[in-house]
XYZ file of N, CA and C in Angstrom:
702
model
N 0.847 -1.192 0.000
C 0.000 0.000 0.000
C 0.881 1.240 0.000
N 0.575 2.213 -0.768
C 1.370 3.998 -0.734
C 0.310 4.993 -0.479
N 0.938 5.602 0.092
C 0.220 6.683 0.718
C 0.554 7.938 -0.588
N -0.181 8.830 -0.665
C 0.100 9.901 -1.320
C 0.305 11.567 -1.066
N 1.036 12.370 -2.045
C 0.895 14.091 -1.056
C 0.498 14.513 -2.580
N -0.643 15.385 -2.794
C -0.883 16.016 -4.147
C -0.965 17.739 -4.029
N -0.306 18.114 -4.065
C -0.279 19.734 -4.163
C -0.571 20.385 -5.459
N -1.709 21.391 -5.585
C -1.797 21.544 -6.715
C -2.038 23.174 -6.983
N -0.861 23.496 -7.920
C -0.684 24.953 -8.019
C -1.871 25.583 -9.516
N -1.634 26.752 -9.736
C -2.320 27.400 -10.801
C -2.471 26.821 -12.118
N -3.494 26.467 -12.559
C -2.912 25.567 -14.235
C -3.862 26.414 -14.977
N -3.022 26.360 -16.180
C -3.625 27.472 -17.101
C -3.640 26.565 -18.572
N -5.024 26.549 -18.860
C -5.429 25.687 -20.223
C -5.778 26.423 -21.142
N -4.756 26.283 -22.460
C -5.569 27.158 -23.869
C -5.974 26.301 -24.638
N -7.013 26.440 -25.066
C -7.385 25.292 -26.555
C -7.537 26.515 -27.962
N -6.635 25.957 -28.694
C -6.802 26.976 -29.997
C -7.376 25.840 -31.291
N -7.026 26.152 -32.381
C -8.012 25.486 -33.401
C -7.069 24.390 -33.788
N -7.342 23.533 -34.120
C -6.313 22.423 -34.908
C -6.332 22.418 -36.350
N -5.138 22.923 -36.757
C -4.680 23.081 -38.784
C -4.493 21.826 -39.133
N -4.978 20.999 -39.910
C -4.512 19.324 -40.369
C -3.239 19.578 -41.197
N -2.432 20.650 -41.504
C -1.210 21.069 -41.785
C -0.354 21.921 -41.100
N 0.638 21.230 -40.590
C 1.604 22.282 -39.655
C 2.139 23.361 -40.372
N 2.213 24.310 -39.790
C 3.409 25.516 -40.072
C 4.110 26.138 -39.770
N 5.234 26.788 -39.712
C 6.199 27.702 -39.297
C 6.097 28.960 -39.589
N 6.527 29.747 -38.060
C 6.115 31.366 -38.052
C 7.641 31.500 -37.276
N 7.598 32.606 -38.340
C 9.178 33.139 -37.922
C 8.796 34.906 -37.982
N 9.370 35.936 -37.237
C 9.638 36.542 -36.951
C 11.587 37.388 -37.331
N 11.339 38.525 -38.221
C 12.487 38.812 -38.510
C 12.283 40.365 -39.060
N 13.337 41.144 -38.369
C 13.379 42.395 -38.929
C 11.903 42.793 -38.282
N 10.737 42.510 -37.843
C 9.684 43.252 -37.533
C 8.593 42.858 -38.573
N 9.046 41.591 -39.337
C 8.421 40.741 -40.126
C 7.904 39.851 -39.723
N 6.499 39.566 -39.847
C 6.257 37.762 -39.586
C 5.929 37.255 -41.237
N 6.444 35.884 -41.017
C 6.357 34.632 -42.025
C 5.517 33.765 -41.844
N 4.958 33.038 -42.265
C 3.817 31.963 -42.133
C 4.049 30.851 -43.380
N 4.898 29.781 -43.020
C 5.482 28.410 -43.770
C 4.447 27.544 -43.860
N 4.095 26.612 -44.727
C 3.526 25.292 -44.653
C 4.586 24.434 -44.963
N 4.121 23.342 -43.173
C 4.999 22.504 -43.237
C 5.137 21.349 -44.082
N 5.572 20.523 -44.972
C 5.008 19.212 -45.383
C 6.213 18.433 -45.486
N 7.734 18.932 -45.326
C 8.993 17.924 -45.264
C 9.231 17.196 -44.161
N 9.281 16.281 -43.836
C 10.297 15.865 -42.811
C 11.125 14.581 -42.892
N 12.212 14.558 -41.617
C 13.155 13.974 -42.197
C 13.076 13.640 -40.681
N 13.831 12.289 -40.911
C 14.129 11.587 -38.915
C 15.398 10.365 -39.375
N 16.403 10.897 -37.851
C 17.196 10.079 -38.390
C 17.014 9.163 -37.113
N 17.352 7.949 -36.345
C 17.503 6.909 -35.841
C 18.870 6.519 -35.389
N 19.402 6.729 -34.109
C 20.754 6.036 -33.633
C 20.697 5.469 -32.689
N 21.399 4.634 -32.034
C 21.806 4.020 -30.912
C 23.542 3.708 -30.786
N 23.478 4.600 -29.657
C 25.028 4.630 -28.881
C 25.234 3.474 -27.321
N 26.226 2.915 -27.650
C 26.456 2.018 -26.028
C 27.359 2.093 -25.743
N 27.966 2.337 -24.478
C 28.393 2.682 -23.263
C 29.069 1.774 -22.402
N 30.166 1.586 -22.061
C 30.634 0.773 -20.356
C 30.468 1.700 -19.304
N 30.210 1.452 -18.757
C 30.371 2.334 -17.296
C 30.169 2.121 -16.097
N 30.915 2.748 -15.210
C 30.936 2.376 -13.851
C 29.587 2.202 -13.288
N 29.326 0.579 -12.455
C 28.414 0.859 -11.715
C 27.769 2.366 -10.853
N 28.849 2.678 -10.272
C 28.225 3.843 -9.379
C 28.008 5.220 -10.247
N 28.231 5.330 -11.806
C 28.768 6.384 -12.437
C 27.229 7.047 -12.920
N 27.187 7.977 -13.466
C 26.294 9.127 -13.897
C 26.079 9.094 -15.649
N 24.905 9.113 -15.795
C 24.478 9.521 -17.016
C 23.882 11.024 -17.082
N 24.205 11.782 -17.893
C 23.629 13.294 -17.713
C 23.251 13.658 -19.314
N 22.280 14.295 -19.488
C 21.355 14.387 -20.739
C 20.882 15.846 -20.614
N 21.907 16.857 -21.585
C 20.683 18.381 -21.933
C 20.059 18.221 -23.108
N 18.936 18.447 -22.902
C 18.289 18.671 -24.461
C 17.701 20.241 -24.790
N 17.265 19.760 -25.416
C 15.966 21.900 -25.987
C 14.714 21.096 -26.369
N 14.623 20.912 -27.093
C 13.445 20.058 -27.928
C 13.049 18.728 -27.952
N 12.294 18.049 -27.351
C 11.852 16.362 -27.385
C 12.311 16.206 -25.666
N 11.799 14.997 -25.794
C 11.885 14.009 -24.299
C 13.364 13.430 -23.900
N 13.178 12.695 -22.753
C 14.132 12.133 -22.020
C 13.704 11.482 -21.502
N 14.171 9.790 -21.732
C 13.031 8.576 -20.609
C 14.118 7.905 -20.315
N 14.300 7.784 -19.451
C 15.670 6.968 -18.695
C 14.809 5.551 -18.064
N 15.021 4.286 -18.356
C 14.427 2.747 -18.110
C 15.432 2.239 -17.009
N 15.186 1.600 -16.298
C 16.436 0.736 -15.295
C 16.333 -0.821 -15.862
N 17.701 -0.989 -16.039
C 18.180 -2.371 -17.097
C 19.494 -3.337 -16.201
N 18.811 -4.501 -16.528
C 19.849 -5.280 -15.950
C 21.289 -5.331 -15.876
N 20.855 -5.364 -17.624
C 22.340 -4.988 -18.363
C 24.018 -3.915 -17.764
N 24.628 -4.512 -17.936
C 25.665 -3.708 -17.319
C 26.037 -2.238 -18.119
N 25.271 -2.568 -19.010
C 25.825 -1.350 -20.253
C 24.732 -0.509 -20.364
N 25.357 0.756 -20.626
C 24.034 2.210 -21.331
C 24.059 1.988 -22.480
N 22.682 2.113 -22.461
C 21.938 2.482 -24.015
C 21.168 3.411 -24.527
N 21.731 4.405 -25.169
C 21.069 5.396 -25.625
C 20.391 5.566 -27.051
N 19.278 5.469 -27.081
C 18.593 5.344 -28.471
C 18.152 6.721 -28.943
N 18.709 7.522 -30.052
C 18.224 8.885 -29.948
C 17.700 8.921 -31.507
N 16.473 10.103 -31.499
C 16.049 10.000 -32.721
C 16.087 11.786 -33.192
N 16.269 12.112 -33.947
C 16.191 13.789 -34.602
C 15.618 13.589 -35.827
N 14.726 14.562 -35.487
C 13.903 14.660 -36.029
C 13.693 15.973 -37.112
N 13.096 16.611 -37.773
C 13.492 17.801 -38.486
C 11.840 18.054 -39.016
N 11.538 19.264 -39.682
C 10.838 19.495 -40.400
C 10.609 20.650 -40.982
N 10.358 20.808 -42.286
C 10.596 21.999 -43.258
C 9.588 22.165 -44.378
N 9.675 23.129 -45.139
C 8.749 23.453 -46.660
C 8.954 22.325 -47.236
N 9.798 21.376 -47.356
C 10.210 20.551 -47.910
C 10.735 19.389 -47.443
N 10.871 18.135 -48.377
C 12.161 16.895 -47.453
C 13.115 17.492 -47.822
N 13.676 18.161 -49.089
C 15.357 18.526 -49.061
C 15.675 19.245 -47.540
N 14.494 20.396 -47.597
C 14.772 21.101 -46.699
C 14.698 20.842 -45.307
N 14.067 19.571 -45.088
C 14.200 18.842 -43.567
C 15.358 18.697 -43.473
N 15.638 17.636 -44.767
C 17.390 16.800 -44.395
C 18.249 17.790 -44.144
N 18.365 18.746 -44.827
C 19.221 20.046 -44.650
C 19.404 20.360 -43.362
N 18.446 20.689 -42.296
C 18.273 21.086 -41.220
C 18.229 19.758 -40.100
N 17.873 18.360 -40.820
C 18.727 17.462 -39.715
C 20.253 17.597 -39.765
N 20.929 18.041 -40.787
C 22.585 17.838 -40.674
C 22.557 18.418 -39.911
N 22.234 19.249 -39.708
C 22.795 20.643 -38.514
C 22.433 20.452 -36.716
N 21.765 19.169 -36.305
C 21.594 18.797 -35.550
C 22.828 17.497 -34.995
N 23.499 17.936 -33.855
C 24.341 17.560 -33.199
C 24.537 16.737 -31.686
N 25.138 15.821 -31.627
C 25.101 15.228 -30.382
C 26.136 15.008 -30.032
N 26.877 16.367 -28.647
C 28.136 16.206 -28.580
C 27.977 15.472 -27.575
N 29.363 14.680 -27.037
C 29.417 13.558 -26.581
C 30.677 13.692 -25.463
N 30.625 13.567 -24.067
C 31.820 13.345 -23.370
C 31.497 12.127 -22.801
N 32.271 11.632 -22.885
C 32.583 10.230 -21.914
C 33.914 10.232 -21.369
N 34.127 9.626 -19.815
C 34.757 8.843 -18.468
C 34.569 7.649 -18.219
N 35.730 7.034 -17.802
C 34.925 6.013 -16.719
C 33.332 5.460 -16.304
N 33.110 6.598 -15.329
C 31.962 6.893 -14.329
C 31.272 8.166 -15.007
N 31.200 8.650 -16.098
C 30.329 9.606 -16.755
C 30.410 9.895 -18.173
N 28.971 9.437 -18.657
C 28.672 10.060 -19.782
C 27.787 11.472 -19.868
N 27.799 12.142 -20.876
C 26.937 13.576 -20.987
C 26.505 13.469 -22.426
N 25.786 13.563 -22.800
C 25.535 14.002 -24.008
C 24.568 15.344 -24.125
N 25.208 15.955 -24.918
C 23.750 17.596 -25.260
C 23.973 17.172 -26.656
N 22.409 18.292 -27.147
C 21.854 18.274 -28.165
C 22.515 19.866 -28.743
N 23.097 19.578 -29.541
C 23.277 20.795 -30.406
C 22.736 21.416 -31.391
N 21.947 22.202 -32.014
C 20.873 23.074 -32.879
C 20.526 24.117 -33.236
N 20.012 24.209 -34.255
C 20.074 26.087 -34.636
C 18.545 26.404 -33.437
N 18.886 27.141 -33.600
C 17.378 27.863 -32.358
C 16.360 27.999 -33.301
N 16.472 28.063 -34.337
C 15.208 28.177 -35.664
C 14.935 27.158 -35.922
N 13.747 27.483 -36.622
C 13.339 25.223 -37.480
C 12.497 24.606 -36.787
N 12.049 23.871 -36.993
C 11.477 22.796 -36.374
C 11.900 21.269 -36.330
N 12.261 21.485 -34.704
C 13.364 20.494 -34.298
C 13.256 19.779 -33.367
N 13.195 18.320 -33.168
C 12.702 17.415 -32.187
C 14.124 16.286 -31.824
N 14.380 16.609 -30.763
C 15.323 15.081 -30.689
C 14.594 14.460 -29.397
N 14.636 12.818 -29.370
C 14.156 11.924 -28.346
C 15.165 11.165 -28.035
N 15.386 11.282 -26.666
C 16.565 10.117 -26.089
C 15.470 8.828 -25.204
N 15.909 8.181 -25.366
C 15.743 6.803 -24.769
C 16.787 6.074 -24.338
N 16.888 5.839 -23.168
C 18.327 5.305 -22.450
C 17.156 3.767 -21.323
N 18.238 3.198 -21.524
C 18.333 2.276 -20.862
C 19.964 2.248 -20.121
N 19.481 2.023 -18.356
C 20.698 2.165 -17.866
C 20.562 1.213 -16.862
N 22.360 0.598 -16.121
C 22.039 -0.008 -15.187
C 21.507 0.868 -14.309
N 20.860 0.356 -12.959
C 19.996 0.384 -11.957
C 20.622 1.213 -11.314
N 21.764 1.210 -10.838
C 22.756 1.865 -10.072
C 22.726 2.928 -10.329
N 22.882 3.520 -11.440
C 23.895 4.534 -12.170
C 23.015 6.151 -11.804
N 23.565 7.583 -11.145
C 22.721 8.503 -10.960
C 22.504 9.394 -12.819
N 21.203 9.946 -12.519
C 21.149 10.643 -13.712
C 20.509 12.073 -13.401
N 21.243 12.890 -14.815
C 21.016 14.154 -14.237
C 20.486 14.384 -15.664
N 19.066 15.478 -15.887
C 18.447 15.226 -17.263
C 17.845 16.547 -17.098
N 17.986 17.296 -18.207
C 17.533 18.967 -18.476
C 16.466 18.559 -20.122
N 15.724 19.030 -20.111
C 15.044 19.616 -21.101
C 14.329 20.992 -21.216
N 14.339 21.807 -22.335
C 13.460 22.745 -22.080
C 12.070 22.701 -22.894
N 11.693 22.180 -23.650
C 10.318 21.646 -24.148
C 10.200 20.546 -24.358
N 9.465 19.291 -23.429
C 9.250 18.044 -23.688
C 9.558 17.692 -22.217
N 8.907 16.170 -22.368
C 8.737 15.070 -21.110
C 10.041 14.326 -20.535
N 10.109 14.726 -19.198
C 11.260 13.389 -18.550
C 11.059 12.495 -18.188
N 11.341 11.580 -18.244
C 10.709 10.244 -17.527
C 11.999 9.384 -16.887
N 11.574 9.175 -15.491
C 12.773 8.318 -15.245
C 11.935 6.692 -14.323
N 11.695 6.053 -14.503
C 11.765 4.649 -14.332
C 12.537 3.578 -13.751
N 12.435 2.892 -12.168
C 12.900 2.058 -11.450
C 14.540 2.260 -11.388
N 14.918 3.563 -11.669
C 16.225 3.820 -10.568
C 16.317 3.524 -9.695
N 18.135 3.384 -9.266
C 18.335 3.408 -7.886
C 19.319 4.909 -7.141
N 19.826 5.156 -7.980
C 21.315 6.185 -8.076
C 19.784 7.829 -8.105
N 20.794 8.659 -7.835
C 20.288 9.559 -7.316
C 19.376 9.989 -9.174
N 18.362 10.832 -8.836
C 17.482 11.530 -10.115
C 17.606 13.142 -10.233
N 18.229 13.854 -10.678
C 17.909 15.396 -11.047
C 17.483 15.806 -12.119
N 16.090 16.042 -11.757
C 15.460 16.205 -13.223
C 14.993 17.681 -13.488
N 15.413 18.537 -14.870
C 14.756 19.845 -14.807
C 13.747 20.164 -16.126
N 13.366 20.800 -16.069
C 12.197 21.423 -16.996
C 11.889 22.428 -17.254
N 11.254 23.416 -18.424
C 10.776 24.316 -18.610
C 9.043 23.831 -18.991
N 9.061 23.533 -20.229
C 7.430 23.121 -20.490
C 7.380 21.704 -20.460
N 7.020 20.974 -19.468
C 6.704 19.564 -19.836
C 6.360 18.892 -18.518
N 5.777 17.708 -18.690
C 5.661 16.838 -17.146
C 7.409 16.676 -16.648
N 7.496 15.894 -15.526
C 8.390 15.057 -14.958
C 7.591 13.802 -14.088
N 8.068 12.946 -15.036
C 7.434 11.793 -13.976
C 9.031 10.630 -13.443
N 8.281 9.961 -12.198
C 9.094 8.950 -11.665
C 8.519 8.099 -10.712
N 8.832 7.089 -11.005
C 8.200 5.763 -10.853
C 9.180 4.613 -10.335
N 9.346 4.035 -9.238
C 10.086 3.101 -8.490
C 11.289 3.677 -8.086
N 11.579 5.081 -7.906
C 12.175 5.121 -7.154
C 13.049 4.756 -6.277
N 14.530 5.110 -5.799
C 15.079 4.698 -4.143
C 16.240 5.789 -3.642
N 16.286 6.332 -4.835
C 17.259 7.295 -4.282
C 16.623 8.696 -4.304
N 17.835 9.742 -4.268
C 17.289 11.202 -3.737
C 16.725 11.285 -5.488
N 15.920 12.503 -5.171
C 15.258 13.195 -6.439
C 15.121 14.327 -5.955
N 15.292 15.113 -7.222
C 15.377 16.850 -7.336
C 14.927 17.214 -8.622
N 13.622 17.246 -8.545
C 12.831 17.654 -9.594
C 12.012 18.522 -10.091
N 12.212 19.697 -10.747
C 11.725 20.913 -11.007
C 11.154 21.060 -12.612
N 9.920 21.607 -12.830
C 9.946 22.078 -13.959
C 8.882 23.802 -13.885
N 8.839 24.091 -14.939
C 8.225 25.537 -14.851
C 6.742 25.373 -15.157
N 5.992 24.699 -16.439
C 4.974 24.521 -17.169
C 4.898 23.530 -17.173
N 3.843 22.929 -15.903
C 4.088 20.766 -16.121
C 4.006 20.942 -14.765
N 3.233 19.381 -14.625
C 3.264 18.696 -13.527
C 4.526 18.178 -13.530
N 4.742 17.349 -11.750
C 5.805 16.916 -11.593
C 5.222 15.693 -10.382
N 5.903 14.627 -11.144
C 4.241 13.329 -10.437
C 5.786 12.308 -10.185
N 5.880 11.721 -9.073
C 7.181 10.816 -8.370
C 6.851 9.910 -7.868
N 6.998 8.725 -7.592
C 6.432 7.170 -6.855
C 7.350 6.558 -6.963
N 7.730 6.427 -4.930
C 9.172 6.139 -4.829
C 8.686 4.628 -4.089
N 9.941 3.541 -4.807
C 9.747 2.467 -3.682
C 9.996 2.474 -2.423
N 10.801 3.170 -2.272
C 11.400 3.589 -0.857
C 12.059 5.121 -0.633
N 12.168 5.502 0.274
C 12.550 7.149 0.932
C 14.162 6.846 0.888
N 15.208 6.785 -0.016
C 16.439 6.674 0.034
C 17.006 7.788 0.050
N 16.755 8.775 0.244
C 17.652 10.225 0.498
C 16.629 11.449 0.194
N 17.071 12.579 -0.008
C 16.050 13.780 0.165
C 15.505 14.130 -1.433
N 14.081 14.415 -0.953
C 13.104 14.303 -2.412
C 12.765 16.095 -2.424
N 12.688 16.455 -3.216
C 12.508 18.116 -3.345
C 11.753 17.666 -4.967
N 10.230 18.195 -4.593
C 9.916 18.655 -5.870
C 9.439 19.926 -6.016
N 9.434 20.633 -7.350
C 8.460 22.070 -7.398
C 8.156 22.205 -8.798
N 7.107 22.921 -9.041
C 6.908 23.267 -10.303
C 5.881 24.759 -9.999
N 5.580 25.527 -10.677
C 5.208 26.887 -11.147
C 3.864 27.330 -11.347
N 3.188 26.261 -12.725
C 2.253 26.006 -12.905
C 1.465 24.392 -13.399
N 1.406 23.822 -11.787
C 0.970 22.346 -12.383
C 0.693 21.951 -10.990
N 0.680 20.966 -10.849
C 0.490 19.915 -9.760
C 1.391 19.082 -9.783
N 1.643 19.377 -8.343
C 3.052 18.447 -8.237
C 2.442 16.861 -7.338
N 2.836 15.848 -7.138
C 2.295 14.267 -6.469
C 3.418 13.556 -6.432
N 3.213 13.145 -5.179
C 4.585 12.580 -4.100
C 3.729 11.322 -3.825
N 4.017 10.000 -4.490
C 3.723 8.770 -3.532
C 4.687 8.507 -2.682
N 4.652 7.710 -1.815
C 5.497 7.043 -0.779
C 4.778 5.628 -0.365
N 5.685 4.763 0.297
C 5.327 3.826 0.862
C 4.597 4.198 2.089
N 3.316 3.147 3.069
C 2.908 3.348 4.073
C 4.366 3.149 5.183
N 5.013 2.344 5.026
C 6.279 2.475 5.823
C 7.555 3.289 6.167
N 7.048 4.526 4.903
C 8.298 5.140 5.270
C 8.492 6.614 6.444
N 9.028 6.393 6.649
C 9.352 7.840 7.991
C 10.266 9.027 7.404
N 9.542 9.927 7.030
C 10.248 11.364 6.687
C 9.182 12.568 7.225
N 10.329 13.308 7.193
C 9.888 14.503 7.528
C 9.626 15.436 6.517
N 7.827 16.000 5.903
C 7.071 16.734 4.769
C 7.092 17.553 5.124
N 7.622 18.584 4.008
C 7.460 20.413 3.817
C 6.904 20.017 2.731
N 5.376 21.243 2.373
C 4.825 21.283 1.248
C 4.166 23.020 1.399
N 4.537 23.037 0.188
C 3.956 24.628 0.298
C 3.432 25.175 -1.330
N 2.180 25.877 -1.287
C 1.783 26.218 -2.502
C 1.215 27.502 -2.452
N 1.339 28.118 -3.902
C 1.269 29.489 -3.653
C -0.337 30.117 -3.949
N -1.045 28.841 -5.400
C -2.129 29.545 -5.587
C -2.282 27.687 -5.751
N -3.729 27.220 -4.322
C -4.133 26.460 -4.698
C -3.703 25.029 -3.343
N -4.800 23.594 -3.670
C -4.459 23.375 -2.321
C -3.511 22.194 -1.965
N -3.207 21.960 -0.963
C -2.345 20.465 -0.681
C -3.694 19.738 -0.057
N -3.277 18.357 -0.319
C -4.177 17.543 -0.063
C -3.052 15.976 -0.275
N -3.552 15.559 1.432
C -2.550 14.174 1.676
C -4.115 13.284 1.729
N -2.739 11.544 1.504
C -3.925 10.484 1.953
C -3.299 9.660 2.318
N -3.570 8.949 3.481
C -3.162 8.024 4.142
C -1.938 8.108 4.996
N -2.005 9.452 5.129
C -0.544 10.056 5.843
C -0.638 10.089 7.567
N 0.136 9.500 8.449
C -0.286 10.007 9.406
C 1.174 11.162 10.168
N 0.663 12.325 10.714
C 1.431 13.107 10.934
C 1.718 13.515 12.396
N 3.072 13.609 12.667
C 3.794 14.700 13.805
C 4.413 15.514 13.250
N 3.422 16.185 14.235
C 3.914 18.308 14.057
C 5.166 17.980 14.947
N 6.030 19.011 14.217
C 7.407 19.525 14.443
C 7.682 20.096 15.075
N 6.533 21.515 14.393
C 6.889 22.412 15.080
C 6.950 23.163 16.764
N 5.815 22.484 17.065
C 5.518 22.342 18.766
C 6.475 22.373 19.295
């Protein structure tokens, strides 16, 4: 059985019209443009990895997701896809070349960022499979994080998107700006900090575990279940 903490801040919903053709609006000189989209182009890789049990995977992106899986396997696997889209396919492929995945590797740490023109329409998706152990540290600024039956510590950040986490055991530090931020830990293995701006943030826990809850919201309410509590402050 898990008990739950759901805090839920300001959420702000727009519904605008749906075009059955995408397009691009660019802005220049005090100009706007208005593109129809119909190229695209996607390329498909997978990179693998040795690395130290205790070692770190770390992931910046701009555009697309981040889902980190916990794997038996002793090895990382990173499956990444870029994506592109333009007036055209020449003009996709054109604008996938220009999409980059620089790469450091250690021992005990890999990093990879996404490199890209700030224009275009541009999607990259990582998919990693990692051992269990290993901590990960994962930035996006538009799109979903997902991290899945870790054990090694989680720092996850955000601008527009959820953050979710699921089986849990180590610390988590999880922030985003626009997005919920939703966590379900198997166990309380070190200190959990979540926040987000505009969303609802949700903390499961086990009925067994013993920590000490700060929750605070600015517009909007907290609401626990199955929690039983000692005040502190007394």
């Amino acid at each position: 059985m898990q008990v739950s903490v759901c805090l839920r801040a300001v959420i702000w919903l727009a519904l605008v019209g749906t075009l059955t053709t995408a397009c691009d609006v660019s802005v220049k000189d005090g100009n706007v443009s208005i593109d129809l989209v119909t190229g695209k182009a996607v390329d498909d890789s997978t990179r693998t990895y040795t690395i130290a049990p205790n070692g770190m995977i770390e992931i910046e992106n701009r555009n697309g997701s981040i889902e980190v899986t916990s794997s038996e396997a002793p090895q990382l696997e990173v499956v990444i896809s870029r994506q592109a889209e333009a007036r055209s396919d020449e003009a996709a492929q054109a604008l996938l070349k220009q999409i980059e995945i620089l790469e450091e590797r250690e021992p005990a740490r890999v990093r990879l960022t996404t490199k890209a023109p700030s224009d275009g329409s541009i999607r990259v998706n990582y998919t990693v499979r990692a051992p269990r152990s290993l901590s990960t540290v994962l930035k996006t600024e538009n799109g979903r994080v997902v991290v899945d039956g870790m054990a090694g510590s989680v720092r996850a950040t955000g601008s527009n998107g959820p953050i979710d986490g699921k089986g849990l055991t180590g610390a988590v530090q999880a922030s985003t700006i626009n997005g919920p931020v939703r966590v379900e830990l198997a166990l309380v293995g070190g200190e959990i900090s979540l926040a987000t701006i505009n969303g609802p943030v949700r903390l499961v826990i086990p009925t067994t575990a013993k920590a000490e809850l700060s929750a605070r919201s600015l517009n909007g309410r907290i609401a626990t279940s199955g929690l039983t509590f000692e005040n502190l402050d007394q």
